[in-house]
CSV table of C-alpha atoms in Angstrom, one decimal:
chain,number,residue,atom,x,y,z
A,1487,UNK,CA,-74.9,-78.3,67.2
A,1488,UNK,CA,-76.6,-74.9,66.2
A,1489,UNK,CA,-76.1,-73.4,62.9
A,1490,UNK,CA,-77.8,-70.2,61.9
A,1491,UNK,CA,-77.8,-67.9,58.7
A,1492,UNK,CA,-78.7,-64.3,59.2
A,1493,UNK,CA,-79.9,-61.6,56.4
A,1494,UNK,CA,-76.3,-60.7,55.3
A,1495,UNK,CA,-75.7,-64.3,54.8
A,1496,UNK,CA,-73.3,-64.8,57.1
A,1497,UNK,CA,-73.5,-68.7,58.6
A,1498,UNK,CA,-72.5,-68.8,62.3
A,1499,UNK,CA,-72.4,-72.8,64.2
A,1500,UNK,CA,-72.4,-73.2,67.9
A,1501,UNK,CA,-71.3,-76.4,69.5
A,1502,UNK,CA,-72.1,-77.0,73.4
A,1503,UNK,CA,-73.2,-73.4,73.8
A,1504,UNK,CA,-74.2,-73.2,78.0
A,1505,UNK,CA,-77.7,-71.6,78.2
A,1506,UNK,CA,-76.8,-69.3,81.2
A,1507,UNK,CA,-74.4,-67.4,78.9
A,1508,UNK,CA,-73.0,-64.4,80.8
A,1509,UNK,CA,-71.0,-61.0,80.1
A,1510,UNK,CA,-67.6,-60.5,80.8
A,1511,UNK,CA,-65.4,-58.2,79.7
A,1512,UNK,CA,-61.3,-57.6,78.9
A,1513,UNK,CA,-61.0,-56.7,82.8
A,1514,UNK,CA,-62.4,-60.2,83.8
A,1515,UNK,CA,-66.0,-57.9,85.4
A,1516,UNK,CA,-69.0,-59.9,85.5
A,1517,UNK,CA,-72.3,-58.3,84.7
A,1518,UNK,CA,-70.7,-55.1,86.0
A,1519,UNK,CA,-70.3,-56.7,89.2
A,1520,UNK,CA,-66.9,-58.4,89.4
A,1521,UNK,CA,-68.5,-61.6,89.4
A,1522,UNK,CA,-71.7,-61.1,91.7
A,1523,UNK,CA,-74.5,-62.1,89.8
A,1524,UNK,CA,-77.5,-64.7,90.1
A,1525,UNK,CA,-75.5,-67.5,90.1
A,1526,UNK,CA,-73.5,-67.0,93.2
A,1527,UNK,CA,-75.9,-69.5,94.8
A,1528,UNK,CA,-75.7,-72.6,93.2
A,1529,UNK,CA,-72.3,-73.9,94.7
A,1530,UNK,CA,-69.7,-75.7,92.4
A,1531,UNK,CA,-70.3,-74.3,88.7
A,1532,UNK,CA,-68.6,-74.9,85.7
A,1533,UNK,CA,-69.0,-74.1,82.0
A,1534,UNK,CA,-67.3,-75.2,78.9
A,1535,UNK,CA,-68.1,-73.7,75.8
A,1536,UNK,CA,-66.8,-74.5,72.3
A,1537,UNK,CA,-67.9,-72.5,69.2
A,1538,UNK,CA,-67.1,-71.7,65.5
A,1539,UNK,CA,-67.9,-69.1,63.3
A,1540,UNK,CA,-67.7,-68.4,59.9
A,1541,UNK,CA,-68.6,-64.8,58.1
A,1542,UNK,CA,-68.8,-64.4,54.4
A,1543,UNK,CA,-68.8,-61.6,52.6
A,1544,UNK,CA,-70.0,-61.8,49.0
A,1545,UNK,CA,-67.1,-61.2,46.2
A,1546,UNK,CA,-65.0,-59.3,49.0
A,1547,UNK,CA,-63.7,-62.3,51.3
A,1548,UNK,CA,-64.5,-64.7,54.9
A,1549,UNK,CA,-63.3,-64.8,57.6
A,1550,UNK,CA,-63.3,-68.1,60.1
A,1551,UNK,CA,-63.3,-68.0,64.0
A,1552,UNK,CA,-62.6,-70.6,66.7
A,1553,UNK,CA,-63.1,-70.0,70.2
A,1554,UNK,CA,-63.1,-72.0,74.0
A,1555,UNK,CA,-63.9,-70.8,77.0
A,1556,UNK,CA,-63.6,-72.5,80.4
A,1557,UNK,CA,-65.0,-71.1,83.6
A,1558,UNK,CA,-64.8,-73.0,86.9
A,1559,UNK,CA,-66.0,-71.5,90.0
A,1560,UNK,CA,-66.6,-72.3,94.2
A,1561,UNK,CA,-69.5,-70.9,95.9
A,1562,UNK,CA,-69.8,-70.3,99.6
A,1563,UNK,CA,-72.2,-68.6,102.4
A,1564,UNK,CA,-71.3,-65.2,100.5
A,1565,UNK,CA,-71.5,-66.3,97.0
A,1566,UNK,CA,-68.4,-66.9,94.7
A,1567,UNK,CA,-65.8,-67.7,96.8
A,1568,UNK,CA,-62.9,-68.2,94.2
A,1569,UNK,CA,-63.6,-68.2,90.3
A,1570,UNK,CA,-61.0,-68.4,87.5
A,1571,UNK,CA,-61.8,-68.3,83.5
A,1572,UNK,CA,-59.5,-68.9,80.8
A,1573,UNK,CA,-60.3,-68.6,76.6
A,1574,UNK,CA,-58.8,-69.0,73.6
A,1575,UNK,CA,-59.5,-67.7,70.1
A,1576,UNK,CA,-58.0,-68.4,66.8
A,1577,UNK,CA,-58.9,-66.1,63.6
A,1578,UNK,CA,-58.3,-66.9,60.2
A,1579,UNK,CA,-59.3,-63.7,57.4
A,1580,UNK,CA,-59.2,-64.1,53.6
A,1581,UNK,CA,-60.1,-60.8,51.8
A,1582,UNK,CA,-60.2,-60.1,48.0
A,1583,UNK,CA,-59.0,-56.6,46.6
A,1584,UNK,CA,-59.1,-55.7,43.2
A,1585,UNK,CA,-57.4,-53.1,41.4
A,1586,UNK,CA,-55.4,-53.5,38.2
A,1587,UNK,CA,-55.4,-57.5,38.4
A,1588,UNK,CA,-57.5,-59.7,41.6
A,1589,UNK,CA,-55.2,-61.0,44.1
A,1590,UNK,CA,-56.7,-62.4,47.7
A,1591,UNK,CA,-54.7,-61.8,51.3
A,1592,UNK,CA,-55.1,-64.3,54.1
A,1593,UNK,CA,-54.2,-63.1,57.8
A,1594,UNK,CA,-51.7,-65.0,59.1
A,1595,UNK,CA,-51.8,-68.1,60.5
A,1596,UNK,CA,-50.5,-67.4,64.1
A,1597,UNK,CA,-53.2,-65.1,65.2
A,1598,UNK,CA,-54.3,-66.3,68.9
A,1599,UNK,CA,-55.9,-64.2,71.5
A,1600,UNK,CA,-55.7,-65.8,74.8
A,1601,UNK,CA,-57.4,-64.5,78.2
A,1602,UNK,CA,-57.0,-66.2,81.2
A,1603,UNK,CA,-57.7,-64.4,85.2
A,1604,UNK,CA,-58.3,-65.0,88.7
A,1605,UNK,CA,-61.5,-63.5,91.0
A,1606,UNK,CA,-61.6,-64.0,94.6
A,1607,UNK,CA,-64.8,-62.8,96.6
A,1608,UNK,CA,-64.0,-63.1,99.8
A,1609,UNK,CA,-67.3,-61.7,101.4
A,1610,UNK,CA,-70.8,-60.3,99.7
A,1611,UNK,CA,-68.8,-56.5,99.5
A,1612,UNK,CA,-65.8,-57.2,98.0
A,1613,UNK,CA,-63.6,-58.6,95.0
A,1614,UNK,CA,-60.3,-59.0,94.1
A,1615,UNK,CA,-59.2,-60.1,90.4
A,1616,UNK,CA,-56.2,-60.6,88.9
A,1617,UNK,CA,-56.3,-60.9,84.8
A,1618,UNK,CA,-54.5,-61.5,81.3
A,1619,UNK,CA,-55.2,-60.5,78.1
A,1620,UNK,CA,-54.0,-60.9,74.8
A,1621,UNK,CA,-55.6,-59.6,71.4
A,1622,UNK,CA,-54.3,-58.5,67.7
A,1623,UNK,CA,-55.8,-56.5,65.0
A,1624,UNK,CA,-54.8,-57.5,61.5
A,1625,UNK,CA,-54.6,-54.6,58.7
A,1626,UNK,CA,-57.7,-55.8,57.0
A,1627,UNK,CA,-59.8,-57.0,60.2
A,1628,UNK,CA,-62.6,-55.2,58.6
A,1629,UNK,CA,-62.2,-57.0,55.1
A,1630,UNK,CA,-60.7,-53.3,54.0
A,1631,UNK,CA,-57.7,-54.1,52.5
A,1632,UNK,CA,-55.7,-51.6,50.6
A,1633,UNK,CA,-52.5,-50.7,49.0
A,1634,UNK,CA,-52.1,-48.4,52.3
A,1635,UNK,CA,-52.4,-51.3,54.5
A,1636,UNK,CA,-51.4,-54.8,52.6
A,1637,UNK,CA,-47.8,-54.8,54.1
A,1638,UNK,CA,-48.4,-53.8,57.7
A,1639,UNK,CA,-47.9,-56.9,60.2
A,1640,UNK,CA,-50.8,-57.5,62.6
A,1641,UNK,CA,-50.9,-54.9,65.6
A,1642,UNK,CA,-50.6,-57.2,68.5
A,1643,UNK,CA,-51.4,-56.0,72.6
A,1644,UNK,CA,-50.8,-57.9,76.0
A,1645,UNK,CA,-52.0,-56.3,78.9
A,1646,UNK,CA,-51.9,-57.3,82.8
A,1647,UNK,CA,-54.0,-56.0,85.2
A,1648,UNK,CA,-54.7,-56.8,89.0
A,1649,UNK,CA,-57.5,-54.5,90.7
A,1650,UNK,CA,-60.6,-55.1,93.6
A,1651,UNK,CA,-63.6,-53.1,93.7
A,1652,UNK,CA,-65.7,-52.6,97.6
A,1653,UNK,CA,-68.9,-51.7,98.5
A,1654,UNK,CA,-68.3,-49.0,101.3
A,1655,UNK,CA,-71.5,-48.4,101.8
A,1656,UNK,CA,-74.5,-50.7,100.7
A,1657,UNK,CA,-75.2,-48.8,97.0
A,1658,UNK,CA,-71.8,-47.1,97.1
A,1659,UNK,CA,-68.8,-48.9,95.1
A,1660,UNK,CA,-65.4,-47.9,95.2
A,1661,UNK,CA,-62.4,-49.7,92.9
A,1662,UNK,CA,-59.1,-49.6,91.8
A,1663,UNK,CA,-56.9,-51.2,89.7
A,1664,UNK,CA,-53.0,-51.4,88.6
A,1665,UNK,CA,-52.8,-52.3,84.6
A,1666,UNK,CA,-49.5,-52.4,82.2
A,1667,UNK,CA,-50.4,-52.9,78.3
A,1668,UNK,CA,-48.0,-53.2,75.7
A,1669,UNK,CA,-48.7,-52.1,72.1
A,1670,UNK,CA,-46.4,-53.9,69.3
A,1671,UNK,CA,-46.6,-52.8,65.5
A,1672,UNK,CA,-49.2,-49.9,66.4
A,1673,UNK,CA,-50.1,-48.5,62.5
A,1674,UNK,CA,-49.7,-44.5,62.7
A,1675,UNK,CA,-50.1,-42.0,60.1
A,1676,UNK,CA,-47.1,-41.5,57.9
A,1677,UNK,CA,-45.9,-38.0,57.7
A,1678,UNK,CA,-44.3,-38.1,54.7
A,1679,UNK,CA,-46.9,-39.6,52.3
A,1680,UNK,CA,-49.9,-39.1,53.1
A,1681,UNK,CA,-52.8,-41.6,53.1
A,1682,UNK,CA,-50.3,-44.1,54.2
A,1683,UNK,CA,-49.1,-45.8,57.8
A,1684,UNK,CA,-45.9,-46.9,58.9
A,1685,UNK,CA,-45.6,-49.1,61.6
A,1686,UNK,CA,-45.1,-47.6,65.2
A,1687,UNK,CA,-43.0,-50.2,67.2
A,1688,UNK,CA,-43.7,-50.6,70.3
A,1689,UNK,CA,-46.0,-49.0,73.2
A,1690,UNK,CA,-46.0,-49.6,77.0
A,1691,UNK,CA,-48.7,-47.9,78.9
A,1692,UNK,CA,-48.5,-48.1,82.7
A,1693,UNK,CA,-51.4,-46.9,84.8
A,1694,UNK,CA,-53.5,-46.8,87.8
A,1695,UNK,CA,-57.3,-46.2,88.0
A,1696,UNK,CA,-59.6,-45.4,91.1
A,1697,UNK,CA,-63.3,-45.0,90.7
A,1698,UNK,CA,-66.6,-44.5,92.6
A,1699,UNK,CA,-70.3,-44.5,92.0
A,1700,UNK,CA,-73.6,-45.5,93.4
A,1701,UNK,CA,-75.9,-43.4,96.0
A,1702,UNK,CA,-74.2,-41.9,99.0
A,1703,UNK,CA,-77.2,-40.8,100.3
A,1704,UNK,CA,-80.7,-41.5,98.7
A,1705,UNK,CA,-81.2,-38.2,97.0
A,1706,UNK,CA,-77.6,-38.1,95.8
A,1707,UNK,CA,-75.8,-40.5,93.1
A,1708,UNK,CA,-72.3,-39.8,92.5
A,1709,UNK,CA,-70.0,-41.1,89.9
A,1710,UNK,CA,-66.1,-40.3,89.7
A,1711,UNK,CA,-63.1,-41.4,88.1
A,1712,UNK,CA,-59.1,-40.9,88.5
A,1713,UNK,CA,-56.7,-42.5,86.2
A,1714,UNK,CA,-52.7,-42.0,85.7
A,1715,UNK,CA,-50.9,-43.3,82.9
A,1716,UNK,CA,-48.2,-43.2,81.9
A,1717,UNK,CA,-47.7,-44.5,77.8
A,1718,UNK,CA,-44.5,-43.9,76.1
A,1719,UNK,CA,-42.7,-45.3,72.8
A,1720,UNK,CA,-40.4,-48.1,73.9
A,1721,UNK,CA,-38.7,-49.4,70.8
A,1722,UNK,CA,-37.8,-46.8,68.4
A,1723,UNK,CA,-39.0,-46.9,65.1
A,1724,UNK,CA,-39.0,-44.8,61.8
A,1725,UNK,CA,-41.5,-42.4,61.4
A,1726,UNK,CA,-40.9,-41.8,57.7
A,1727,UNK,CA,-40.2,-44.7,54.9
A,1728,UNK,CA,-36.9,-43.0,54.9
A,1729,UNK,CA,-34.6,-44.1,57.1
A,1730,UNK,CA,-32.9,-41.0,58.5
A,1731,UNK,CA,-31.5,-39.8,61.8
A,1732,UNK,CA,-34.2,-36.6,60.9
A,1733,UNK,CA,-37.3,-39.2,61.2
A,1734,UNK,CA,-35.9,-41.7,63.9
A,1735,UNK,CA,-38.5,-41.8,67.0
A,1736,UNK,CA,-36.2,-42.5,70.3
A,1737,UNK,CA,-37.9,-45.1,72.8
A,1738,UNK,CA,-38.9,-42.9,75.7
A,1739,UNK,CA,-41.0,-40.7,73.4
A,1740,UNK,CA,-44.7,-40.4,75.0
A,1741,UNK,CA,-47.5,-41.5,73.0
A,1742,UNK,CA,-49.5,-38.7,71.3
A,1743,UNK,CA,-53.3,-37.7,72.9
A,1744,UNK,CA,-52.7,-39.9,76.4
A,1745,UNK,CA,-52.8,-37.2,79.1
A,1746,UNK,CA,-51.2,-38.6,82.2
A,1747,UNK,CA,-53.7,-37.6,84.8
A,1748,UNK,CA,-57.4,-37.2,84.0
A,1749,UNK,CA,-60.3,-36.7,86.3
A,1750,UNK,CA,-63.9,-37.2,86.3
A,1751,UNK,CA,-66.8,-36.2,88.8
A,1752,UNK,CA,-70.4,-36.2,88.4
A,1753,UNK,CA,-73.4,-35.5,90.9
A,1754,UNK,CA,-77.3,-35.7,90.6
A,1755,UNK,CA,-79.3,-34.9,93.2
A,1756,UNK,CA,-83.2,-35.9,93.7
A,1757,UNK,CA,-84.8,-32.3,94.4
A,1758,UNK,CA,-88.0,-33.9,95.1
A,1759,UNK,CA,-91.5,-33.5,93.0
A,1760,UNK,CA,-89.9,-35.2,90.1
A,1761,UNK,CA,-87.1,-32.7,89.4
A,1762,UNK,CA,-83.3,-33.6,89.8
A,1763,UNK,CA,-80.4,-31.5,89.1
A,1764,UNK,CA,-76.5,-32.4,88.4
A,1765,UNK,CA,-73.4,-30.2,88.4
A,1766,UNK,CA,-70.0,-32.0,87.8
A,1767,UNK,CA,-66.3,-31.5,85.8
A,1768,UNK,CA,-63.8,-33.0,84.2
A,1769,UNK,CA,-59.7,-32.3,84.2
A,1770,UNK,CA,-57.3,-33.5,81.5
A,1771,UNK,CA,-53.8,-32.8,81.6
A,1772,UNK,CA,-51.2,-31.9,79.0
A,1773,UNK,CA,-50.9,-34.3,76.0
A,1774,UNK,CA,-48.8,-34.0,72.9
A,1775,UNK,CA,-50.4,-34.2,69.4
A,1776,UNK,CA,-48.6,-37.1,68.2
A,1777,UNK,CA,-45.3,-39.3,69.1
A,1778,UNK,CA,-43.1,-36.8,67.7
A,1779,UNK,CA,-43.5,-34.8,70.9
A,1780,UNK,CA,-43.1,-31.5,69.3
A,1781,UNK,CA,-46.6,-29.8,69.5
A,1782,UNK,CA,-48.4,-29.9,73.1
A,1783,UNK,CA,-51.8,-30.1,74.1
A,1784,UNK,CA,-52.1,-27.7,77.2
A,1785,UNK,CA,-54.2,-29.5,80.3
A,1786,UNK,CA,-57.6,-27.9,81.0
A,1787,UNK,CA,-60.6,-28.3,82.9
A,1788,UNK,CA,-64.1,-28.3,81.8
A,1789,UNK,CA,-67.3,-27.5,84.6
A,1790,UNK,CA,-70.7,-29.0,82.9
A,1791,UNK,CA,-74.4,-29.0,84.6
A,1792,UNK,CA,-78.1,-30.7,84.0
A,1793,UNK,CA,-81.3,-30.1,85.3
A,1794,UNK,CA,-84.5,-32.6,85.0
A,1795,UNK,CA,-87.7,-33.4,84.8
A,1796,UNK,CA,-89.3,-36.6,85.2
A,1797,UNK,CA,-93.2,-37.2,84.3
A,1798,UNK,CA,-96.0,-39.1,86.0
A,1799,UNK,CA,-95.5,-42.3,85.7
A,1800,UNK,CA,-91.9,-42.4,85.3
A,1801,UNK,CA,-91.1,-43.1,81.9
A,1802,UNK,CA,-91.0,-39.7,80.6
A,1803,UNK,CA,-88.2,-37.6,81.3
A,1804,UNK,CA,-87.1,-34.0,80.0
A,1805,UNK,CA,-83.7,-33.2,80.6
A,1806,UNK,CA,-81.5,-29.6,80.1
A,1807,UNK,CA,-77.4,-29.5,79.9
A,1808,UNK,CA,-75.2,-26.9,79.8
A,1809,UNK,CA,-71.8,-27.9,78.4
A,1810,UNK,CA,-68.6,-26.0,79.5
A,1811,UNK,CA,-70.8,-24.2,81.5
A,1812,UNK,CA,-67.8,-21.2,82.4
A,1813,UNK,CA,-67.3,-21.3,78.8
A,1814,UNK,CA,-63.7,-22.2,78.8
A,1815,UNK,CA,-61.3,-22.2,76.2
A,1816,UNK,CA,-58.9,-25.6,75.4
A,1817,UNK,CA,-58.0,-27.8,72.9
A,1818,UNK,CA,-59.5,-31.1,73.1
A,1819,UNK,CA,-58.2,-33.2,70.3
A,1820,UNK,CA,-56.0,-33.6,67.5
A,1821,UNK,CA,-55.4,-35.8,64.3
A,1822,UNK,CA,-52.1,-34.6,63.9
A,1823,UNK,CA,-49.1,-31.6,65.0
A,1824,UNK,CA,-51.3,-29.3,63.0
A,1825,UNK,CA,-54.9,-30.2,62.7
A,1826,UNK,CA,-56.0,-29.3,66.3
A,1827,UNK,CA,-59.4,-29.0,67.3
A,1828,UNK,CA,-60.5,-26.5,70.0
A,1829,UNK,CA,-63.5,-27.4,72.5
A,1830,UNK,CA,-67.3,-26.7,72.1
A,1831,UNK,CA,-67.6,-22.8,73.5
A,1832,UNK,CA,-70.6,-23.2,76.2
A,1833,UNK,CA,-73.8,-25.1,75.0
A,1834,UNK,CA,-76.9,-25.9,75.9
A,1835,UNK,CA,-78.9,-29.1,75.0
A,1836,UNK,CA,-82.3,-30.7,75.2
A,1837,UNK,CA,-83.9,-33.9,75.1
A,1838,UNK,CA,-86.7,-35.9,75.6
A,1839,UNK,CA,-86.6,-39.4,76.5
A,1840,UNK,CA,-89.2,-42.5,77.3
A,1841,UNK,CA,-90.1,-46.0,78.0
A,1842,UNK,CA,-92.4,-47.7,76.2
């Protein structure tokens, strides 16, 4: 048993904590490397790993965590034949709010976010996972509570996923995956009083992702991304603490500021003598500003471009962008139907980074 107290006063306890603790996250990668790491090589592994923390807050409230993880895995010749992990969390938040008279508000009870996935590395250059995820987000997570935010149940999400990543060539990775999440009491801004949030229902996302990075060549590095999704409202709700035909949001409505295609490429290239150069764009398509689905976000596409300079020795390096380097006009965001924010007009940046 472990118990530590840090300089905010916040007391955390560890119980049976493994000393090769690794990353993972929501999508079930490893290290960034779907579970291809230094371990591969040590046959039969297993981990369990039990641990509670407590956080408290001075005069504004605590909150208590639980968590267990279980990891079993089967190496082979080529590493991690077959791996599976499950964990399970349980949260417990008390926070204090004071106004006219003090009152406290605890989270409630119920509040479990279990993962639990397959991976399957069949050879050394490629991986197959399959993965579940489920998480929440009480209204005073971050021991904010308010009078905006006291009555609002927990926003809850499940997603499913199933993807596989391959090395096509030795420092080239491509990867794909197929993923559905589903949103329930999602808080949104209420149009009618401002300051305030109703809740939202329910949200299904459904999308696809491809992607590819590493070095095709060894002067040229490429990084790229695709991704379709499609995210609509699929239990109407009340967009308005009145309930009136007027304010009803149908199921079917899309989800405000989720574009369904968007499209990523970068490339830097070595130019030799310690200067490199990149050039690459991005494309997002048409969004609406909100679930109402009344005010559109038209798609656009956006051309960007580096240059650098490395210095001897190799932890020195200058570098020069040019944003929207055709200096194109769009709108790139929106916090509501009629606060829309227009993209940066072309720009030009420059830094200066190093290793010490």
């Amino acid at each position: 048993v472990e118990m530590t107290i840090d300089r905010f006063g916040r007391t955390n306890v560890f119980m049976s904590r493994s000393d090769d603790d690794w990353y993972r996250d929501d999508r079930g990668y490893r290290n960034g490397r779907d579970g291809r790491d230094d371990r591969n090589d040590r046959g039969f592994n297993q981990r369990l790993e039990l641990s509670f923390f407590k956080e408290i807050h001075h005069d504004v409230g605590s909150t208590n965590e639980f968590s267990l993880d279980i990891e079993l895995g089967e190496g082979g010749p080529v590493g991690v034949n077959l791996e599976a992990f499950a964990d399970f969390g349980w949260r417990d938040t008390i926070v204090f709010f004071c106004d006219a008279e003090r009152f406290s508000y605890r989270s409630p009870a119920d509040l479990v976010d279990p993962r639990a996935g397959v991976i399957w590395t069949p050879t050394a250059r490629s991986t197959y996972y399959v993965s579940y995820s489920y998480a929440f987000l009480p209204s005073a997570e971050q021991l904010g509570l308010a009078t905006t935010n006291t009555a609002l149940d927990p926003e809850k999400a499940v997603n499913y996923e199933v993807g596989a990543r391959w090395d096509v060539l030795p420092k080239l990775t491509f990867s794909t995956s197929v993923f559905q999440l589903e949103r329930n009491n999602v808080k949104s801004v209420n149009p009618a009083l401002p300051g305030t949030f109703v809740q939202s229902g329910q949200q299904r996302t459904q999308g696809a992702e491809l992607g590819l990075q590493g070095d095709v060549m060894s002067n040229w590095q490429i990084y790229g991304g695709y991704a379709w999704m499609n995210a609509r409202v699929t239990q109407p709700f009340n967009s308005n603490t009145t309930a009136t035909t007027a304010s009803l949001v149908p199921a079917g409505n899309k989800v405000g500021l989720v574009p369904e295609h968007t499209l990523s490429l970068w490339n830097k290239f070595d130019l030799g003598n310690r200067w490199g150069t990149g050039v690459g764009m991005i494309y997002q398509g048409a969004s609406y500003t909100s679930f109402l689905n009344t005010v559109r976000l038209p798609a656009f596409a956006r051309a960007d471009a580096a240059l650098y300079y490395t210095f001897a020795g190799g932890k020195t390096k200058l570098s020069f962008n040019v944003e929207n380097l055709l200096n194109q006009r769009y709108f790139a965001n929106a916090d509501n139907n009629t606060n829309i924010s227009p993209g940066s007009p072309r720009a030009l940046r420059i830094g200066m980074t190093a290793r010490f």
